[in-house]
Coordinates of C-alpha atoms in Angstrom, one line a residue:
M1 CA 0.0 0.0 0.0
K2 CA 2.8 2.4 0.8
K3 CA 4.4 1.7 -2.6
I4 CA 1.1 2.4 -4.4
T5 CA 0.7 5.7 -2.6
F6 CA 4.2 6.9 -3.3
T7 CA 3.8 6.0 -7.0
L8 CA 0.5 7.9 -7.1
L9 CA 2.1 11.0 -5.7
I10 CA 4.8 11.0 -8.3
V11 CA 2.1 10.7 -11.1
I12 CA 0.1 13.5 -9.6
G13 CA 3.2 15.7 -9.3
Y14 CA 4.1 15.1 -12.8
L15 CA 0.6 15.9 -14.1
C16 CA 0.7 19.2 -12.1
M17 CA 4.0 20.2 -13.6
S18 CA 2.8 19.3 -17.1
C19 CA -0.3 21.5 -16.7
A20 CA 1.6 24.5 -15.3
K21 CA 2.1 27.5 -17.5
K22 CA 5.6 27.7 -18.9
E23 CA 7.2 31.0 -18.2
L24 CA 10.2 32.8 -19.6
P25 CA 13.0 33.3 -17.2
I26 CA 12.4 36.2 -14.9
S27 CA 15.4 38.0 -16.4
A28 CA 13.8 37.6 -19.8
K29 CA 10.5 39.1 -18.7
L30 CA 12.0 42.0 -16.9
S31 CA 14.8 42.5 -19.5
A32 CA 17.2 45.0 -18.0
S33 CA 15.8 44.4 -14.5
A34 CA 18.9 45.7 -12.8
T35 CA 18.4 49.1 -14.4
K36 CA 15.5 49.3 -12.0
N37 CA 17.6 47.9 -9.2
I38 CA 15.2 45.0 -8.8
S39 CA 16.7 41.9 -7.1
V40 CA 14.9 39.1 -8.8
N41 CA 16.8 36.2 -7.3
T42 CA 18.9 35.8 -4.2
A43 CA 19.4 32.0 -4.7
P44 CA 22.8 30.8 -5.9
G45 CA 23.2 30.3 -9.6
N46 CA 25.9 28.7 -11.7
G47 CA 26.5 31.4 -14.4
A48 CA 24.6 29.6 -17.1
L49 CA 22.3 31.5 -19.4
G50 CA 19.1 32.3 -17.5
D51 CA 21.0 32.8 -14.2
T52 CA 19.0 35.7 -12.8
N53 CA 21.9 36.8 -10.6
I54 CA 23.4 38.2 -13.7
K55 CA 22.3 41.7 -14.3
Y56 CA 22.0 43.3 -17.7
F57 CA 22.4 47.0 -18.7
G58 CA 21.6 48.2 -22.1
R59 CA 19.0 47.3 -24.7
W60 CA 19.0 43.5 -24.5
D61 CA 17.0 40.9 -26.4
F62 CA 16.1 37.9 -24.2
S63 CA 13.9 36.1 -26.7
S64 CA 16.3 33.2 -27.3
T65 CA 17.0 30.3 -24.9
T66 CA 20.5 29.9 -26.2
Q67 CA 21.9 33.4 -26.2
Y68 CA 21.1 36.9 -25.0
L69 CA 21.9 39.8 -27.4
S70 CA 22.5 43.5 -27.3
Y71 CA 23.1 45.6 -30.4
W72 CA 24.3 48.9 -28.9
G73 CA 27.9 49.5 -27.7
G74 CA 28.6 49.8 -24.0
A75 CA 26.1 47.1 -23.1
Y76 CA 27.3 45.2 -20.0
I77 CA 26.6 42.5 -17.4
K78 CA 27.4 42.4 -13.7
V79 CA 27.5 39.4 -11.3
N80 CA 29.3 38.1 -8.3
F81 CA 30.8 34.6 -8.3
T82 CA 32.8 32.2 -6.1
G83 CA 35.7 30.1 -7.0
T84 CA 39.0 30.9 -8.7
T85 CA 38.3 31.0 -12.4
A86 CA 35.7 32.4 -14.8
K87 CA 35.2 32.0 -18.6
L88 CA 32.9 34.0 -20.8
K89 CA 31.0 32.2 -23.6
V90 CA 30.1 34.4 -26.6
G91 CA 28.6 33.7 -30.0
N92 CA 30.3 36.4 -32.1
T93 CA 33.7 37.9 -32.7
T94 CA 34.1 41.4 -31.4
N95 CA 35.8 43.4 -28.6
Y96 CA 35.1 42.6 -25.0
Y97 CA 36.3 44.3 -21.8
A98 CA 36.2 42.6 -18.4
R99 CA 36.8 43.8 -14.9
I100 CA 37.2 41.6 -11.8
D101 CA 37.1 42.9 -8.2
N102 CA 37.2 46.5 -9.3
G103 CA 40.6 46.0 -11.0
P104 CA 41.6 47.5 -14.3
W105 CA 39.6 46.8 -17.4
V106 CA 41.2 44.0 -19.5
S107 CA 40.7 44.1 -23.2
Y108 CA 39.8 41.0 -25.3
I109 CA 40.0 42.3 -28.9
G110 CA 38.5 40.3 -31.7
A111 CA 37.6 37.6 -29.3
S112 CA 35.0 34.8 -29.7
G113 CA 34.0 31.4 -28.4
T114 CA 35.1 30.8 -24.9
I115 CA 37.2 33.6 -23.4
D116 CA 39.3 32.8 -20.3
L117 CA 38.9 35.8 -18.0
T118 CA 41.2 34.4 -15.4
P119 CA 44.4 32.9 -17.0
T120 CA 45.9 33.4 -13.6
P121 CA 43.5 31.8 -11.1
L122 CA 42.1 34.1 -8.4
S123 CA 42.3 33.5 -4.7
A124 CA 39.4 31.6 -3.3
G125 CA 36.4 33.7 -2.2
T126 CA 33.6 35.8 -3.7
H127 CA 34.5 38.0 -6.7
T128 CA 32.8 40.7 -8.7
L129 CA 32.7 40.6 -12.5
S130 CA 31.6 43.2 -15.1
V131 CA 31.9 42.5 -18.9
A132 CA 31.2 45.1 -21.6
Q133 CA 31.3 45.2 -25.4
G134 CA 32.4 48.0 -27.7
K135 CA 34.7 49.6 -30.4
D136 CA 33.5 48.0 -33.6
Y137 CA 30.8 48.8 -36.1
S138 CA 28.6 45.9 -35.3
Y139 CA 28.3 46.4 -31.6
V140 CA 26.8 42.9 -31.0
F141 CA 27.2 41.4 -27.5
N142 CA 26.1 37.8 -28.0
F143 CA 26.2 36.4 -24.4
Q144 CA 25.9 32.6 -23.9
G145 CA 26.7 32.3 -20.2
L146 CA 29.7 31.9 -17.9
I147 CA 31.8 28.8 -17.0
L148 CA 32.8 28.7 -13.4
D149 CA 34.6 26.2 -11.2
A150 CA 32.8 23.0 -10.2
G151 CA 30.6 23.9 -7.2
A152 CA 31.1 27.6 -7.7
V153 CA 27.9 29.8 -7.4
T154 CA 26.8 33.3 -8.4
S155 CA 25.1 35.9 -6.3
A156 CA 23.4 39.2 -7.2
P157 CA 25.9 42.1 -7.5
S158 CA 25.5 45.5 -6.0
T159 CA 23.9 47.8 -8.5
G160 CA 23.3 51.6 -8.6
A161 CA 19.9 53.0 -7.7
D162 CA 19.7 55.1 -10.8
L163 CA 20.3 54.8 -14.6
I164 CA 21.8 57.4 -16.8
E165 CA 21.2 57.1 -20.6
Y166 CA 23.7 58.8 -22.9
I167 CA 22.7 59.5 -26.6
G168 CA 25.5 60.4 -29.0
D169 CA 27.9 59.6 -31.8
S170 CA 31.5 58.3 -31.8
I171 CA 32.5 60.8 -29.0
T172 CA 30.0 59.3 -26.6
A173 CA 31.1 55.8 -27.8
G174 CA 34.8 56.7 -27.1
Y175 CA 35.5 55.3 -30.5
T176 CA 39.2 56.4 -30.9
D177 CA 40.3 55.3 -27.5
P178 CA 41.8 51.8 -27.0
Q179 CA 39.1 50.7 -24.6
A180 CA 36.3 52.7 -26.2
N181 CA 33.0 52.6 -24.3
V182 CA 34.5 51.7 -20.9
S183 CA 36.9 54.7 -21.0
D184 CA 34.7 57.5 -22.5
Y185 CA 33.2 60.4 -20.5
A186 CA 29.7 58.7 -20.4
W187 CA 31.0 55.6 -18.7
V188 CA 33.5 57.3 -16.5
C189 CA 31.0 59.9 -15.2
A190 CA 28.2 57.4 -14.5
E191 CA 30.6 55.1 -12.7
A192 CA 31.9 58.0 -10.6
L193 CA 28.3 58.8 -9.6
G194 CA 27.5 55.2 -8.6
A195 CA 24.9 55.0 -11.4
E196 CA 24.3 52.4 -14.0
H197 CA 24.3 53.5 -17.6
T198 CA 23.4 52.9 -21.2
Q199 CA 25.1 54.3 -24.3
I200 CA 22.8 54.7 -27.3
A201 CA 25.6 56.0 -29.5
Y202 CA 27.1 55.1 -32.9
P203 CA 30.1 56.5 -34.8
G204 CA 29.3 58.8 -37.7
I205 CA 25.6 59.1 -36.9
A206 CA 23.9 62.5 -37.3
L207 CA 20.9 63.7 -35.4
V208 CA 19.0 64.5 -38.6
N209 CA 17.8 61.6 -40.8
G210 CA 19.4 61.5 -44.2
F211 CA 22.8 62.8 -43.1
G212 CA 25.8 61.5 -41.3
L213 CA 29.1 59.8 -42.3
N214 CA 27.8 56.2 -42.7
T215 CA 26.4 54.6 -45.8
D216 CA 23.2 54.2 -43.9
K217 CA 22.0 57.8 -43.4
T218 CA 19.4 57.0 -40.8
G219 CA 19.6 59.7 -38.1
M220 CA 19.5 59.3 -34.4
D221 CA 16.1 61.1 -34.6
L222 CA 14.9 57.7 -35.8
Q223 CA 17.5 55.2 -34.6
Y224 CA 17.2 56.1 -30.9
F225 CA 13.7 54.6 -30.9
K226 CA 15.0 51.2 -32.3
A227 CA 16.2 48.2 -30.3
R228 CA 19.4 47.9 -32.4
S229 CA 22.1 50.2 -33.7
L230 CA 22.6 51.6 -37.2
A231 CA 24.6 48.4 -38.1
N232 CA 21.4 46.3 -38.0
A233 CA 18.9 46.9 -40.8
N234 CA 15.2 46.5 -40.1
S235 CA 15.6 46.8 -36.4
P236 CA 12.4 46.4 -34.3
V237 CA 11.3 49.3 -32.2
W238 CA 12.5 49.4 -28.6
D239 CA 10.1 48.8 -25.7
F240 CA 10.5 51.9 -23.6
S241 CA 8.7 50.3 -20.7
V242 CA 11.7 48.1 -20.0
Y243 CA 13.6 50.7 -18.0
T244 CA 13.3 54.4 -17.2
P245 CA 16.5 56.5 -17.0
K246 CA 16.7 59.0 -14.1
I247 CA 18.8 61.2 -16.4
I248 CA 19.3 61.4 -20.2
V249 CA 22.4 63.2 -21.6
I250 CA 22.5 64.1 -25.3
N251 CA 25.6 65.0 -27.2
L252 CA 24.8 65.3 -31.0
G253 CA 25.6 67.7 -33.8
Q254 CA 29.2 67.1 -34.8
N255 CA 28.3 64.8 -37.7
D256 CA 25.4 67.0 -38.7
N257 CA 28.0 69.8 -39.0
S258 CA 30.4 67.6 -41.0
T259 CA 27.6 66.7 -43.5
S260 CA 26.3 70.3 -43.9
V261 CA 22.9 70.0 -42.2
P262 CA 21.3 73.5 -42.4
D263 CA 21.0 75.1 -39.0
D264 CA 17.3 75.7 -39.3
T265 CA 16.7 72.0 -40.2
F266 CA 18.9 70.9 -37.3
Q267 CA 17.1 73.1 -34.9
T268 CA 13.6 72.0 -36.0
D269 CA 14.7 68.4 -35.9
Y270 CA 16.3 68.8 -32.4
I271 CA 13.0 70.2 -31.1
S272 CA 11.1 67.2 -32.5
F273 CA 13.7 64.8 -31.1
L274 CA 13.4 66.3 -27.6
T275 CA 9.6 66.3 -27.8
N276 CA 9.6 62.6 -28.8
I277 CA 12.0 61.6 -26.0
R278 CA 9.9 63.5 -23.5
A279 CA 6.8 61.6 -24.6
K280 CA 8.6 58.4 -23.7
F281 CA 10.0 59.6 -20.4
P282 CA 7.7 62.3 -18.9
N283 CA 9.7 62.7 -15.6
T284 CA 13.3 62.1 -16.7
E285 CA 15.8 65.0 -16.4
I286 CA 17.2 65.6 -19.9
F287 CA 20.5 67.4 -20.4
V288 CA 21.6 68.7 -23.8
M289 CA 25.4 69.2 -24.2
R290 CA 26.9 71.8 -26.4
T291 CA 29.1 69.8 -28.7
L292 CA 32.7 69.8 -27.4
M293 CA 34.0 71.3 -30.7
G294 CA 31.4 74.1 -30.4
V295 CA 29.7 73.3 -33.7
K296 CA 25.9 73.6 -34.1
T297 CA 25.8 75.6 -30.8
S298 CA 23.2 78.2 -31.9
P299 CA 20.6 75.8 -33.2
T300 CA 21.2 73.4 -30.3
L301 CA 20.6 76.1 -27.7
A302 CA 17.7 77.5 -29.6
A303 CA 16.0 74.1 -29.7
V304 CA 16.5 73.7 -25.9
N305 CA 15.1 77.2 -25.3
A306 CA 12.1 76.5 -27.5
R307 CA 11.2 73.3 -25.5
I308 CA 11.7 75.1 -22.2
A309 CA 9.5 77.9 -23.4
A310 CA 6.9 75.3 -24.4
G311 CA 6.9 74.2 -20.7
D312 CA 9.5 71.5 -20.4
T313 CA 10.8 72.2 -16.9
K314 CA 13.1 69.1 -16.8
L315 CA 15.3 70.1 -19.7
H316 CA 18.7 71.6 -19.3
Y317 CA 21.5 73.0 -21.5
I318 CA 25.1 72.3 -20.6
D319 CA 27.6 74.8 -21.9
T320 CA 30.8 72.9 -22.5
N321 CA 32.8 75.8 -23.7
G322 CA 36.3 75.7 -22.3
W323 CA 36.1 72.1 -21.1
L324 CA 38.7 70.9 -23.5
T325 CA 41.6 72.6 -25.2
P326 CA 41.4 72.3 -29.0
N327 CA 44.3 70.6 -30.8
S328 CA 45.9 69.5 -27.6
A329 CA 46.5 66.3 -25.7
D330 CA 42.8 66.5 -24.7
Y331 CA 42.2 65.0 -28.1
T332 CA 43.4 61.8 -29.7
G333 CA 46.4 62.7 -31.8
N334 CA 45.9 66.4 -31.0
S335 CA 43.2 66.3 -33.6
G336 CA 40.6 68.5 -31.9
V337 CA 37.9 66.1 -32.9
H338 CA 37.8 63.0 -30.6
P339 CA 38.7 63.3 -27.0
S340 CA 41.6 61.3 -25.7
V341 CA 41.3 59.1 -22.6
D342 CA 42.5 62.0 -20.5
G343 CA 40.1 64.3 -22.4
H344 CA 37.2 62.0 -21.6
I345 CA 38.2 62.1 -17.9
K346 CA 38.2 65.9 -18.0
V347 CA 34.7 66.0 -19.5
A348 CA 33.4 63.3 -17.0
N349 CA 34.8 65.4 -14.1
L350 CA 33.1 68.5 -15.3
L351 CA 29.8 66.7 -16.1
K352 CA 29.7 64.9 -12.8
P353 CA 28.7 67.8 -10.5
I354 CA 26.1 69.0 -12.9
L355 CA 24.3 65.6 -12.8
A356 CA 25.0 64.6 -9.2
S357 CA 22.2 66.6 -7.5
Y358 CA 19.5 65.1 -9.8
L359 CA 20.2 61.5 -8.7
T360 CA 18.6 59.5 -5.9
G361 CA 19.4 61.1 -2.5
G362 CA 20.7 64.2 -4.3
M363 CA 17.7 66.5 -4.8
P364 CA 18.8 69.6 -6.8
P365 CA 19.5 72.4 -4.3
A366 CA 17.2 75.3 -4.5
P367 CA 18.7 78.0 -6.7
L368 CA 20.2 81.0 -5.1
Y369 CA 18.8 84.2 -6.6
L370 CA 21.4 86.9 -7.0
D371 CA 18.5 89.1 -8.2
H372 CA 14.9 88.6 -9.1
C373 CA 15.1 91.6 -11.5
D374 CA 11.9 93.0 -10.0
L375 CA 13.3 96.4 -9.1
T376 CA 15.5 98.9 -11.0
S377 CA 17.2 100.1 -7.8
G378 CA 20.9 99.5 -7.8
W379 CA 21.0 98.7 -11.5
T380 CA 22.7 100.9 -14.1
S381 CA 22.8 100.9 -17.9
A382 CA 24.1 103.1 -20.8
N383 CA 20.7 102.7 -22.4
T384 CA 17.1 103.5 -21.2
L385 CA 16.5 101.3 -18.2
S386 CA 13.0 100.4 -17.0
L387 CA 10.9 97.6 -15.3
N388 CA 8.7 95.6 -17.6
T389 CA 5.9 94.0 -15.6
S390 CA 4.1 92.4 -18.6
D391 CA 7.0 90.4 -20.2
K392 CA 8.8 88.4 -17.5
K393 CA 10.0 85.0 -16.7
E394 CA 9.7 85.1 -12.9
G395 CA 8.5 87.3 -10.1
N396 CA 6.9 90.7 -10.7
G397 CA 8.8 91.8 -13.7
S398 CA 12.0 91.9 -15.8
L399 CA 14.6 94.6 -16.3
Q400 CA 14.5 96.2 -19.7
T401 CA 16.9 98.4 -21.7
V402 CA 16.4 100.1 -25.0
G403 CA 19.2 101.7 -27.0
S404 CA 22.4 101.2 -29.0
N405 CA 25.1 101.6 -26.3
T406 CA 27.3 98.7 -25.2
L407 CA 26.5 98.5 -21.5
D408 CA 23.3 96.6 -21.0
F409 CA 23.0 95.8 -17.3
Q410 CA 25.3 96.4 -14.3
K411 CA 25.0 96.1 -10.6
V412 CA 27.2 96.3 -7.5
F413 CA 25.5 94.7 -4.5
T414 CA 26.2 93.6 -0.9
P415 CA 28.6 90.6 -1.0
I416 CA 26.9 87.2 -1.1
N417 CA 28.2 83.8 -0.2
I418 CA 26.8 81.8 -3.1
G419 CA 27.5 78.4 -1.6
A420 CA 29.0 77.0 -4.8
S421 CA 32.5 76.0 -6.0
T422 CA 34.4 76.3 -9.3
V423 CA 33.7 72.6 -9.9
N424 CA 30.0 72.6 -9.3
G425 CA 28.8 76.2 -9.7
S426 CA 27.1 77.9 -12.6
I427 CA 25.1 81.1 -13.2
R428 CA 21.8 81.0 -15.0
F429 CA 19.5 83.8 -16.1
W430 CA 16.9 84.7 -18.8
Y431 CA 18.1 87.2 -21.5
Y432 CA 15.8 88.7 -24.1
V433 CA 17.0 90.2 -27.4
S434 CA 14.7 91.9 -29.8
D435 CA 17.0 91.6 -32.8
A436 CA 20.1 89.4 -32.5
N437 CA 21.3 90.6 -35.9
Q438 CA 21.9 94.0 -34.4
L439 CA 24.4 92.6 -31.9
G440 CA 28.1 92.8 -32.5
T441 CA 30.8 90.3 -31.5
N442 CA 32.1 92.3 -28.6
N443 CA 30.0 90.9 -25.7
Q444 CA 30.4 89.4 -22.3
V445 CA 28.7 88.5 -19.1
E446 CA 30.7 89.0 -15.9
L447 CA 30.4 87.9 -12.3
G448 CA 32.9 88.9 -9.6
S449 CA 33.8 89.8 -6.1
G450 CA 35.9 93.0 -6.8
G451 CA 33.0 95.4 -7.0
T452 CA 34.0 96.5 -10.5
N453 CA 35.1 95.1 -13.8
D454 CA 38.4 93.3 -14.4
V455 CA 38.9 92.6 -10.7
N456 CA 38.5 89.1 -9.3
E457 CA 36.1 88.4 -12.2
Y458 CA 34.6 85.4 -14.0
N459 CA 33.7 86.2 -17.6
W460 CA 32.0 84.4 -20.5
D461 CA 30.9 85.1 -24.1
I462 CA 27.1 85.4 -23.7
G463 CA 26.2 84.0 -27.1
P464 CA 24.9 82.5 -29.2
L465 CA 21.5 84.2 -29.0
S466 CA 18.2 84.0 -30.8
N467 CA 15.5 86.6 -31.0
G468 CA 13.3 86.5 -28.0
W469 CA 14.0 85.0 -24.6
N470 CA 17.2 82.9 -24.2
L471 CA 18.0 80.8 -21.1
I472 CA 21.7 81.4 -20.4
T473 CA 23.7 78.9 -18.3
K474 CA 27.4 79.4 -17.8
T475 CA 29.5 77.0 -15.6
F476 CA 32.2 78.4 -13.4
A477 CA 34.5 75.7 -14.7
S478 CA 34.2 77.2 -18.3
A479 CA 34.8 80.8 -17.2
G480 CA 37.6 83.0 -18.1
T481 CA 39.1 85.0 -15.3
T482 CA 40.4 88.6 -15.1
G483 CA 42.3 90.1 -12.2
G484 CA 42.3 86.8 -10.4
A485 CA 39.5 84.3 -9.5
P486 CA 36.5 85.7 -7.6
N487 CA 35.9 85.0 -3.9
L488 CA 32.8 82.8 -4.1
N489 CA 32.0 83.7 -0.5
A490 CA 31.7 87.4 -1.4
I491 CA 30.2 87.9 -4.9
N492 CA 29.2 91.5 -5.4
W493 CA 29.4 92.3 -9.1
F494 CA 27.4 91.5 -12.2
R495 CA 27.5 93.0 -15.7
I496 CA 26.4 92.4 -19.3
Y497 CA 27.8 94.4 -22.1
H498 CA 27.1 93.9 -25.8
A499 CA 28.2 96.0 -28.8
K500 CA 25.2 97.0 -31.1
T501 CA 24.8 98.2 -34.6
G502 CA 21.4 99.8 -33.9
S503 CA 18.8 100.2 -31.2
V504 CA 18.0 97.0 -29.5
T505 CA 15.6 96.0 -26.7
T506 CA 17.1 93.7 -24.1
K507 CA 15.7 92.2 -21.0
I508 CA 17.0 90.2 -18.1
D509 CA 15.2 88.2 -15.4
A510 CA 15.8 85.6 -12.7
I511 CA 19.6 85.7 -12.1
Q512 CA 20.4 82.5 -10.2
I513 CA 23.4 80.6 -8.9
L514 CA 23.2 76.8 -9.4
H515 CA 25.4 74.2 -7.6

């Protein structure tokens, strides 16, 4: 009787298993689950495909049971493992970069099949592993699992709470650097911030469809919304519900400039691109970088200002002027085009404090107002100065001048400790111009602690400008200095001057210090 009962239980159990709905692995259902910092499995795994302790970052395709695929450079995996050895199984020949226990990145160039990541065995214990792909024109990461020691197990790695997505071209892909994606500003900055990251970037791509340096002229305005890079024809669309970046950083325009995209076309397209991204991610902070070479600056800034004017309060422009020195060691081969490894580190270090306060646990500090521009008292101008209470950006009004003289706005005020540093500080204000064509090239905005011009002063070129309101943001790191650096604990001077060829109406409002 006991034998019959045991047999019956086995049969019943088998029938229950047969009737159960077959599910995809959890990692396949959640895709890049670690980008949401979801721990889907705390049980030990063995590194085989489907081991949910392995976390995936990037745009991954989990539809196959034999291989997981990503088609954008900089895609990577993270996992912890025990034992003394680890091997990577891949299904295509490309370039891989592996890092164990936070050591240096090791390159495996043109590698395929089974890649030995530990030719010298490790000490016994638990180890961390990251593997990334990059620096070729296919950008396919065909992952087929890990091979570990007999009895070794995996565990879920520590992952960042936030995800930063970078959109760009060869510069954002670190294309000319030996270790490409893992050494470029996007990767270095995100890692320094403790965030996970994706790089939707491709060498030679332009923003505007129909241009760029590749045979396939598809622009990032279309390709960003695809699951695969430009190297893959007929790509399916990407499922934007898979992950939500906390921050998106866009650096595009260099290849549009190289292939002669008209500025008005570029500006219109950029506005549409930003609008379409916002539709996918309503609450993501989006940062648009001035190209490091300074090309397409005017239409880029105009596009950002247009979207801000339309009500996008989570959009920001980053003025990178002065971040790198043209034709110097900041660039590969002193070319002035692609940043070197050191150049990428410089950019990452300047970008880091701008992004830091928008990440989890780092709410952006309330801006410090140097002046709300609601009163004319204390302000001087060489033109007719008044308060405009009908056309303003904040508060009760904006300051307005009308005339053809150079000095627009100037004020000396009681010293203020602005609570910012050269590394993380910037000045932001709204500036209106009735006719930008009437403005000469001799122009500057100044901030200082000397109470007058050319004494302990930061200064910047105010341009480029469009007719109407312009949101101007200038980082302290990109400033020129005259008469020594200002004392940021005692700022007391602000001035804008602009040469003019005729009478121009200018306005200023909401002068803030950000940090």
